[in-house]
CSV table of C-alpha atoms and ligand atoms in Angstrom, one decimal:
chain,number,residue,atom,x,y,z
A,1,UNK,CA,160.8,103.5,25.7
A,2,UNK,CA,162.2,101.6,28.4
A,3,UNK,CA,165.7,102.4,31.3
A,4,UNK,CA,169.7,102.2,29.7
A,5,UNK,CA,171.0,100.4,32.8
A,6,UNK,CA,174.8,100.1,33.4
A,7,UNK,CA,176.1,97.8,35.3
A,8,UNK,CA,179.4,97.5,36.6
A,9,UNK,CA,181.5,94.2,37.2
A,10,UNK,CA,182.7,91.0,36.3
A,11,UNK,CA,181.3,87.8,38.7
A,12,UNK,CA,178.5,86.0,39.6
A,13,UNK,CA,176.8,88.3,41.4
A,14,UNK,CA,176.3,90.5,38.7
A,15,UNK,CA,175.4,88.3,35.9
A,16,UNK,CA,172.8,87.2,38.4
A,17,UNK,CA,171.8,91.3,38.4
A,18,UNK,CA,171.8,91.1,34.3
A,19,UNK,CA,169.2,88.3,34.1
A,20,UNK,CA,167.0,89.8,36.3
A,21,UNK,CA,167.5,92.9,34.5
A,22,UNK,CA,166.6,92.1,30.7
A,23,UNK,CA,163.6,90.3,32.2
A,24,UNK,CA,162.2,93.6,32.9
A,25,UNK,CA,159.8,95.5,30.9
A,26,UNK,CA,160.9,98.4,32.3
A,27,UNK,CA,164.5,98.2,30.4
A,28,UNK,CA,165.4,98.7,27.0
A,29,UNK,CA,169.0,97.7,27.1
A,30,UNK,CA,172.1,96.8,29.9
A,31,UNK,CA,175.4,97.9,29.2
A,32,UNK,CA,178.1,96.0,31.3
A,33,UNK,CA,181.4,96.9,32.0
A,34,UNK,CA,183.7,94.3,32.0
A,35,UNK,CA,180.7,91.8,32.0
A,36,UNK,CA,181.8,87.6,31.4
A,37,UNK,CA,181.0,85.1,29.1
A,38,UNK,CA,177.6,84.4,30.7
A,39,UNK,CA,176.4,88.6,30.6
A,40,UNK,CA,177.9,88.9,26.8
A,41,UNK,CA,175.3,86.3,25.8
A,42,UNK,CA,172.5,88.7,27.0
A,43,UNK,CA,173.7,92.1,27.3
A,44,UNK,CA,176.1,94.8,25.8
A,45,UNK,CA,179.8,94.9,26.4
A,46,UNK,CA,181.6,97.5,26.8
A,47,UNK,CA,184.5,98.9,28.7
A,48,UNK,CA,184.8,101.7,31.3
A,49,UNK,CA,187.9,102.0,34.0
A,50,UNK,CA,185.0,100.8,37.0
A,51,UNK,CA,187.3,102.6,39.7
A,52,UNK,CA,187.4,106.4,38.2
A,53,UNK,CA,184.9,107.7,39.3
A,54,UNK,CA,184.9,110.6,36.6
A,55,UNK,CA,185.4,108.2,33.8
A,56,UNK,CA,181.8,106.1,34.2
A,57,UNK,CA,180.3,109.3,35.5
A,58,UNK,CA,181.5,110.9,31.6
A,59,UNK,CA,180.8,107.3,29.9
A,60,UNK,CA,177.6,106.9,31.3
A,61,UNK,CA,176.5,110.5,30.7
A,62,UNK,CA,177.5,110.1,27.1
A,63,UNK,CA,175.3,106.8,26.2
A,64,UNK,CA,172.2,108.1,28.0
A,65,UNK,CA,172.8,105.5,30.7
A,66,UNK,CA,168.7,106.0,32.8
A,67,UNK,CA,170.1,103.6,35.3
A,68,UNK,CA,174.1,102.5,37.1
A,69,UNK,CA,174.4,99.9,39.1
A,70,UNK,CA,177.3,99.2,40.9
A,71,UNK,CA,178.5,95.7,41.8
A,72,UNK,CA,182.2,95.5,44.1
A,73,UNK,CA,183.1,97.6,47.1
A,74,UNK,CA,186.0,99.3,44.9
A,75,UNK,CA,184.3,101.2,43.1
A,76,UNK,CA,182.4,102.8,45.7
A,77,UNK,CA,185.3,103.3,48.2
A,78,UNK,CA,186.7,105.1,45.1
A,79,UNK,CA,183.1,107.0,45.2
A,80,UNK,CA,181.9,106.6,42.1
A,81,UNK,CA,178.5,106.6,43.1
A,82,UNK,CA,179.5,110.6,43.8
A,83,UNK,CA,180.4,111.5,40.6
A,84,UNK,CA,177.7,109.1,39.0
A,85,UNK,CA,175.2,111.1,41.0
A,86,UNK,CA,176.6,114.2,40.9
A,87,UNK,CA,176.3,113.6,37.1
A,88,UNK,CA,172.5,114.3,37.6
A,89,UNK,CA,172.4,109.8,36.8
A,90,UNK,CA,170.4,107.9,39.3
A,91,UNK,CA,173.2,105.3,40.9
A,92,UNK,CA,172.5,102.1,42.9
A,93,UNK,CA,175.5,102.1,45.4
A,94,UNK,CA,176.3,104.6,48.5
A,95,UNK,CA,179.2,106.6,48.1
A,96,UNK,CA,182.5,106.6,49.2
A,97,UNK,CA,181.1,108.1,53.2
A,98,UNK,CA,178.3,105.1,52.6
A,99,UNK,CA,180.4,102.5,51.7
A,100,UNK,CA,183.3,103.1,54.2
A,101,UNK,CA,181.2,100.6,56.4
A,102,UNK,CA,182.4,98.2,54.2
A,103,UNK,CA,185.8,99.5,53.1
A,104,UNK,CA,186.8,100.3,56.8
A,105,UNK,CA,186.4,98.0,59.5
A,106,UNK,CA,187.3,100.6,62.2
A,107,UNK,CA,185.0,102.8,60.6
A,108,UNK,CA,182.9,100.1,61.1
A,109,UNK,CA,183.2,99.4,63.9
A,110,UNK,CA,183.3,103.0,65.1
A,111,UNK,CA,179.9,103.2,63.8
A,112,UNK,CA,178.4,100.0,66.1
A,113,UNK,CA,179.9,101.3,69.1
A,114,UNK,CA,178.7,104.4,69.1
A,115,UNK,CA,174.8,103.6,68.5
A,116,UNK,CA,174.7,100.1,70.4
A,117,UNK,CA,174.8,98.1,67.5
A,118,UNK,CA,175.0,94.6,68.9
A,119,UNK,CA,178.6,93.0,67.8
A,120,UNK,CA,182.2,91.5,69.3
A,121,UNK,CA,184.7,93.8,71.5
A,122,UNK,CA,187.4,94.7,69.2
A,123,UNK,CA,190.4,96.6,69.2
A,124,UNK,CA,192.8,98.5,66.4
A,125,UNK,CA,196.2,99.3,66.2
A,126,UNK,CA,198.0,101.7,64.2
A,127,UNK,CA,201.2,100.3,65.2
A,128,UNK,CA,202.4,96.4,64.8
A,129,UNK,CA,204.4,96.2,67.9
A,130,UNK,CA,201.3,97.2,69.5
A,131,UNK,CA,198.9,95.1,68.4
A,132,UNK,CA,201.4,92.0,69.6
A,133,UNK,CA,201.8,92.8,72.4
A,134,UNK,CA,198.0,93.3,72.9
A,135,UNK,CA,198.2,90.0,72.0
A,136,UNK,CA,200.1,88.4,74.9
A,137,UNK,CA,197.5,88.5,77.3
A,138,UNK,CA,195.3,86.7,74.9
A,139,UNK,CA,193.9,82.6,74.7
A,140,UNK,CA,193.0,81.4,70.9
A,141,UNK,CA,190.5,81.3,69.0
A,142,UNK,CA,190.9,85.1,68.4
A,143,UNK,CA,190.0,87.4,65.3
A,144,UNK,CA,192.8,88.8,63.2
A,145,UNK,CA,191.8,91.8,60.6
A,146,UNK,CA,193.5,94.1,58.3
A,147,UNK,CA,191.2,97.2,58.4
A,148,UNK,CA,190.7,98.4,54.6
A,149,UNK,CA,189.6,96.2,51.4
A,150,UNK,CA,191.7,92.9,51.1
A,151,UNK,CA,189.7,90.8,48.5
A,152,UNK,CA,188.5,89.2,51.1
A,153,UNK,CA,191.8,87.8,52.3
A,154,UNK,CA,192.2,90.5,55.0
A,155,UNK,CA,190.6,88.1,57.9
A,156,UNK,CA,192.2,86.0,59.8
A,157,UNK,CA,190.2,83.5,62.1
A,158,UNK,CA,193.4,82.2,64.4
A,159,UNK,CA,193.1,79.6,66.8
A,160,UNK,CA,195.9,80.0,68.7
A,161,UNK,CA,197.7,83.4,69.8
A,162,UNK,CA,200.7,82.2,67.7
A,163,UNK,CA,198.6,82.1,64.2
A,164,UNK,CA,197.2,86.0,65.3
A,165,UNK,CA,200.9,86.9,66.0
A,166,UNK,CA,201.1,84.9,62.5
A,167,UNK,CA,198.2,87.5,60.9
A,168,UNK,CA,199.1,90.9,62.8
A,169,UNK,CA,202.7,90.1,60.8
A,170,UNK,CA,201.1,89.6,57.5
A,171,UNK,CA,198.4,92.8,57.8
A,172,UNK,CA,201.2,94.7,58.7
A,173,UNK,CA,204.1,93.5,56.3
A,174,UNK,CA,202.5,95.6,53.3
A,175,UNK,CA,201.0,92.6,51.6
A,176,UNK,CA,197.2,93.8,51.6
A,177,UNK,CA,198.8,97.3,50.6
A,178,UNK,CA,197.2,100.8,52.7
A,179,UNK,CA,193.8,98.1,53.9
A,180,UNK,CA,197.1,96.5,56.3
A,181,UNK,CA,198.2,99.5,58.4
A,182,UNK,CA,195.8,99.4,60.7
A,183,UNK,CA,194.1,96.3,62.6
A,184,UNK,CA,191.7,95.0,64.5
A,185,UNK,CA,191.9,92.1,67.1
A,186,UNK,CA,188.3,91.2,67.3
A,187,UNK,CA,186.4,88.4,69.4
A,188,UNK,CA,185.9,85.1,67.9
A,189,UNK,CA,181.9,85.0,68.3
A,190,UNK,CA,180.6,81.2,68.3
A,191,UNK,CA,177.4,79.9,65.6
A,192,UNK,CA,176.4,79.6,62.9
A,193,UNK,CA,176.9,82.2,60.4
A,194,UNK,CA,174.0,84.0,57.7
A,195,UNK,CA,173.4,87.1,55.5
A,196,UNK,CA,171.1,89.8,55.7
A,197,UNK,CA,171.0,91.8,53.0
A,198,UNK,CA,168.6,95.2,53.0
A,199,UNK,CA,167.7,98.0,50.1
A,200,UNK,CA,167.8,100.8,51.9
A,201,UNK,CA,166.8,104.6,49.7
A,202,UNK,CA,168.0,106.2,53.4
A,203,UNK,CA,164.7,106.2,55.5
A,204,UNK,CA,163.4,102.7,54.1
A,205,UNK,CA,165.2,100.1,55.1
A,206,UNK,CA,163.4,96.5,53.2
A,207,UNK,CA,165.0,93.1,54.4
A,208,UNK,CA,165.7,90.5,51.7
A,209,UNK,CA,165.1,87.3,52.3
A,210,UNK,CA,168.8,85.5,54.3
A,211,UNK,CA,170.8,83.3,53.0
A,212,UNK,CA,174.0,81.2,54.0
A,213,UNK,CA,177.2,81.3,52.2
A,214,UNK,CA,179.8,78.5,52.7
A,215,UNK,CA,183.3,80.3,53.2
A,216,UNK,CA,185.8,77.5,53.5
A,217,UNK,CA,187.6,75.7,50.2
A,218,UNK,CA,186.6,72.7,51.4
A,219,UNK,CA,183.8,69.7,52.3
A,220,UNK,CA,183.3,70.0,56.1
A,221,UNK,CA,184.2,74.0,56.5
A,222,UNK,CA,188.3,73.0,55.9
A,223,UNK,CA,190.6,74.6,54.4
A,224,UNK,CA,191.5,78.2,53.5
A,225,UNK,CA,188.9,81.2,52.8
A,226,UNK,CA,187.3,82.1,49.6
A,227,UNK,CA,184.3,84.3,48.3
A,228,UNK,CA,182.3,81.7,48.8
A,229,UNK,CA,181.5,77.9,47.4
A,230,UNK,CA,178.0,77.8,47.4
A,231,UNK,CA,175.3,79.2,49.5
A,232,UNK,CA,171.6,78.5,49.9
A,233,UNK,CA,168.1,80.6,50.9
A,234,UNK,CA,166.5,81.2,52.8
A,235,UNK,CA,168.0,79.7,56.3
A,236,UNK,CA,165.7,76.6,57.8
A,237,UNK,CA,168.5,77.4,61.3
A,238,UNK,CA,167.0,81.1,61.3
A,239,UNK,CA,164.3,81.1,64.2
A,240,UNK,CA,162.2,83.4,64.4
A,241,UNK,CA,162.5,85.8,66.2
A,242,UNK,CA,166.1,85.6,65.2
A,243,UNK,CA,165.1,86.9,61.8
A,244,UNK,CA,163.4,89.6,63.5
A,245,UNK,CA,166.3,90.8,65.2
A,246,UNK,CA,168.5,91.4,62.3
A,247,UNK,CA,165.8,93.8,60.5
A,248,UNK,CA,166.0,95.7,64.0
A,249,UNK,CA,170.0,95.5,63.0
A,250,UNK,CA,169.6,96.4,59.8
A,251,UNK,CA,167.6,99.0,60.4
A,252,UNK,CA,169.3,101.0,63.6
A,253,UNK,CA,172.5,100.7,61.1
A,254,UNK,CA,170.7,102.2,59.0
A,255,UNK,CA,169.5,105.1,60.6
A,256,UNK,CA,172.3,105.3,62.4
A,257,UNK,CA,174.4,106.3,59.1
A,258,UNK,CA,171.2,108.5,58.7
A,259,UNK,CA,172.3,110.0,61.5
A,260,UNK,CA,175.9,110.5,61.1
A,261,UNK,CA,174.5,112.6,57.6
A,262,UNK,CA,176.0,110.1,55.6
A,263,UNK,CA,173.5,109.9,52.8
A,264,UNK,CA,173.0,105.7,51.6
A,265,UNK,CA,171.0,104.7,49.1
A,266,UNK,CA,172.1,100.6,47.5
A,267,UNK,CA,172.7,97.6,49.8
A,268,UNK,CA,173.4,97.7,53.2
A,269,UNK,CA,174.6,93.7,53.8
A,270,UNK,CA,174.2,92.4,57.3
A,271,UNK,CA,177.4,89.5,58.0
A,272,UNK,CA,175.6,88.3,60.9
A,273,UNK,CA,177.1,84.9,63.9
A,274,UNK,CA,173.6,83.6,65.3
A,275,UNK,CA,175.4,83.9,68.8
A,276,UNK,CA,173.8,82.2,72.3
A,277,UNK,CA,173.2,86.1,73.3
A,278,UNK,CA,171.3,86.6,70.0
A,279,UNK,CA,171.9,87.4,66.4
A,280,UNK,CA,176.1,89.9,66.0
A,281,UNK,CA,177.0,91.6,63.4
A,282,UNK,CA,180.5,89.7,62.2
A,283,UNK,CA,180.9,92.0,59.4
A,284,UNK,CA,179.1,94.7,56.7
A,285,UNK,CA,179.3,95.6,53.3
A,286,UNK,CA,177.9,97.8,51.2
A,287,UNK,CA,176.7,96.2,48.3
A,288,UNK,CA,174.8,92.6,47.1
A,289,UNK,CA,176.4,89.2,48.4
A,290,UNK,CA,178.3,87.0,46.1
A,291,UNK,CA,177.0,84.2,45.8
A,292,UNK,CA,174.6,84.8,48.6
A,293,UNK,CA,173.1,87.6,45.0
A,294,UNK,CA,172.9,84.1,42.5
A,295,UNK,CA,170.5,82.7,44.9
A,296,UNK,CA,168.3,85.6,46.4
A,297,UNK,CA,167.2,87.2,43.1
A,298,UNK,CA,165.5,83.6,41.1
A,299,UNK,CA,164.1,84.0,44.1
A,300,UNK,CA,162.4,87.9,44.0
A,301,UNK,CA,159.3,88.2,42.5
A,302,UNK,CA,159.4,91.9,42.2
A,303,UNK,CA,160.6,93.7,39.7
A,304,UNK,CA,164.6,94.1,40.0
A,305,UNK,CA,164.8,97.6,37.8
A,306,UNK,CA,162.1,98.8,39.7
A,307,UNK,CA,163.1,98.0,42.9
A,308,UNK,CA,167.0,99.5,42.2
A,309,UNK,CA,165.4,102.7,40.2
A,310,UNK,CA,163.4,103.2,43.6
A,311,UNK,CA,166.6,102.9,46.1
A,312,UNK,CA,168.0,105.4,43.8
A,313,UNK,CA,165.2,107.6,44.1
A,314,UNK,CA,164.5,107.4,47.5
A,315,UNK,CA,161.3,105.7,46.8
A,316,UNK,CA,161.6,102.3,48.5
A,317,UNK,CA,158.5,103.6,50.7
A,318,UNK,CA,155.9,102.3,48.1
A,319,UNK,CA,158.0,99.4,47.2
A,320,UNK,CA,156.5,95.6,48.5
A,321,UNK,CA,159.1,93.1,48.1
A,322,UNK,CA,157.4,90.1,47.5
A,323,UNK,CA,159.5,85.9,47.1
A,324,UNK,CA,158.8,82.7,46.0
A,325,UNK,CA,157.9,79.8,48.3
A,326,UNK,CA,160.7,78.1,46.4
A,327,UNK,CA,163.8,77.1,48.0
A,328,UNK,CA,167.2,77.9,46.3
A,329,UNK,CA,170.6,76.4,46.4
A,330,UNK,CA,173.6,77.3,44.3
A,331,UNK,CA,176.6,75.0,43.9
A,332,UNK,CA,180.6,77.5,43.4
A,333,UNK,CA,182.6,75.4,41.2
A,334,UNK,CA,186.1,76.8,41.3
A,335,UNK,CA,189.7,76.6,39.1
A,336,UNK,CA,192.2,73.9,40.6
A,337,UNK,CA,194.0,75.6,43.7
A,338,UNK,CA,191.5,78.6,44.1
A,339,UNK,CA,191.3,80.9,46.2
A,340,UNK,CA,195.1,80.6,45.9
A,341,UNK,CA,197.2,79.9,41.9
A,342,UNK,CA,195.0,78.6,39.9
A,343,UNK,CA,194.6,78.6,35.6
A,344,UNK,CA,192.7,80.0,33.3
A,345,UNK,CA,192.0,79.4,29.7
A,346,UNK,CA,190.3,75.7,30.2
A,347,UNK,CA,187.5,75.0,27.8
A,348,UNK,CA,183.6,74.6,29.5
A,349,UNK,CA,181.7,71.5,28.6
A,350,UNK,CA,178.0,70.8,29.8
A,351,UNK,CA,176.8,74.0,31.2
A,352,UNK,CA,173.7,73.7,28.3
A,353,UNK,CA,173.2,70.5,29.1
A,354,UNK,CA,172.6,71.4,33.5
A,355,UNK,CA,170.3,75.1,32.9
A,356,UNK,CA,168.4,73.0,30.3
A,357,UNK,CA,167.1,70.6,33.5
A,358,UNK,CA,164.4,72.1,35.7
A,359,UNK,CA,164.5,75.0,37.4
A,360,UNK,CA,168.5,75.6,36.8
A,361,UNK,CA,170.5,78.1,36.3
A,362,UNK,CA,174.3,78.9,35.4
A,363,UNK,CA,175.5,81.7,36.3
A,364,UNK,CA,178.8,83.0,35.0
A,365,UNK,CA,181.8,84.0,37.4
A,366,UNK,CA,185.6,83.5,36.3
A,367,UNK,CA,183.8,83.1,32.3
A,368,UNK,CA,185.4,84.5,29.0
A,369,UNK,CA,184.2,83.6,25.1
A,370,UNK,CA,186.4,83.3,22.9
A,371,UNK,CA,186.4,85.0,20.1
A,372,UNK,CA,185.8,81.5,17.8
A,373,UNK,CA,182.6,80.9,20.2
A,374,UNK,CA,184.5,78.9,22.7
A,375,UNK,CA,184.2,78.9,26.5
A,376,UNK,CA,186.8,78.8,29.1
A,377,UNK,CA,187.7,79.9,32.3
A,378,UNK,CA,189.0,83.0,33.1
A,379,UNK,CA,188.8,82.6,37.5
A,380,UNK,CA,189.1,81.3,40.3
A,381,UNK,CA,185.2,80.9,41.2
A,382,UNK,CA,184.2,80.4,37.8
A,383,UNK,CA,180.7,79.1,37.5
A,384,UNK,CA,177.3,79.5,39.8
A,385,UNK,CA,174.7,76.3,39.5
A,386,UNK,CA,171.8,77.3,41.4
A,387,UNK,CA,168.4,75.5,41.1
A,388,UNK,CA,165.0,76.4,42.6
A,389,UNK,CA,163.0,73.1,44.6
A,390,UNK,CA,159.7,72.9,46.2
A,391,UNK,CA,162.0,71.9,48.9
A,392,UNK,CA,165.2,72.6,50.2
A,393,UNK,CA,166.5,68.7,49.5
A,394,UNK,CA,165.1,68.9,46.3
A,395,UNK,CA,166.7,72.4,45.5
A,396,UNK,CA,170.0,71.1,46.4
A,397,UNK,CA,170.3,67.6,44.8
A,398,UNK,CA,168.9,69.7,41.2
A,399,UNK,CA,171.6,71.7,41.8
A,400,UNK,CA,174.4,68.9,42.4
A,401,UNK,CA,172.8,66.5,39.0
A,402,UNK,CA,172.9,69.8,37.4
A,403,UNK,CA,177.0,70.6,38.6
A,404,UNK,CA,176.8,66.5,37.3
A,405,UNK,CA,176.9,67.5,33.8
A,406,UNK,CA,179.4,70.2,33.2
A,407,UNK,CA,183.2,69.9,33.4
A,408,UNK,CA,186.5,71.9,32.5
A,409,UNK,CA,190.4,71.1,33.6
A,410,UNK,CA,190.8,70.9,37.4
A,411,UNK,CA,187.3,72.3,38.7
A,412,UNK,CA,186.4,71.7,42.3
A,413,UNK,CA,183.4,71.7,44.1
A,414,UNK,CA,182.1,71.5,47.7
A,415,UNK,CA,179.5,68.2,47.5
A,416,UNK,CA,177.9,69.3,51.1
A,417,UNK,CA,176.1,72.3,50.6
A,418,UNK,CA,173.1,72.1,52.2
A,419,UNK,CA,174.0,69.7,54.5
A,420,UNK,CA,174.4,71.3,57.5
A,421,UNK,CA,171.3,73.4,57.4
A,422,UNK,CA,169.6,70.1,56.5
A,423,UNK,CA,170.6,68.6,59.2
A,424,UNK,CA,169.5,71.1,61.5
A,425,UNK,CA,171.0,73.6,64.4
A,426,UNK,CA,172.8,70.6,66.1
A,427,UNK,CA,175.1,70.6,63.7
A,428,UNK,CA,177.0,74.2,64.5
A,429,UNK,CA,176.5,72.4,68.6
A,430,UNK,CA,173.6,75.0,69.3
R,501,LIG,N1,179.7,86.5,49.9
R,501,LIG,C1,180.9,86.7,50.7
R,501,LIG,C2,180.7,89.0,49.9
R,501,LIG,O1,179.8,89.1,49.2
R,501,LIG,O2,181.5,89.4,51.1
């Protein structure tokens, strides 16, 4: 009898996790809450209040789950992993104390400073007046960050002091709730951004393949920040010594967390900037990236169920990750207006044709299947069109060919995913 696994979340990340889990011979059933139009086709949809630790623990126990996989950050920060683990169920994802590395930017910054982990210089403020006064002596660009979780909207890259002041005022306005009651004013780090994620079980750190997200909404890295508009893996502009240094930094961070008495079992996601002085940490997350997962997992050849269970059972030392030599490129199809206001309920067509192309997988994010079987949009980021190919350019071309078959009213996407990396490191001016 294989494992019954409960996955929490509804994004493209969770669809990619579920697709990998259902292929595992170790797995008999995958339950997903709340899931999306894509997970509905391959897993059993269930409903549990994902940010209520006791509710998730009781549900997992009652349904005889062998493993719970927590996708998004909010349930981790709420302590869902602690409650499920306390119920005696293997859990992939850190407890609330480990999730603070994502849930509190000042906690993460202090941890890095205590342990000599390279990151931008920053000061934190719990007073708006003091933060504004501090800006008086500065020049742009400056980064202003709300301390807590703000759904990706709490980081303002200000080109001028005036923009930074507006960012501080926005954070303290209450718009982000408690997340904005502490604000960090941080040095702007110059260079390409790279995500390197690692499985961590407390002592063993297994790095994944690097990936590069495209955070801005529009071509040429213009427009507002989003959750991510496209991604690829591996990242050709990362030098071998930079990769080794990022791995060292993730190991040092995992050891720092452990040395402070925090039990961490899950993904440690390092958001790095490749500066002229070497990689520095922009941020840490305590979960798989979205959309990074949609290019990392299609390249992972090791059984994901085995890796997640080994992480939860602190057996990662027995696991070796193996990666496909194929390149992966993923393009996000978004609803018109995202990351601002957008409409939902638009009929989506063409996915079957796109997904039938060689090497292409269409991961759903904001979609839902109506009772009559129609697939409609249900979120800002709607689909992730991922293609594998023997070369970076072929993977990119396949992804865009697949995209050309899909449509819904108001759909938009970036047409330059991978273009800068294909042009080489000089495209970042470095
Ligand atoms: N790709 C950005 C994130 O997962 O936070």
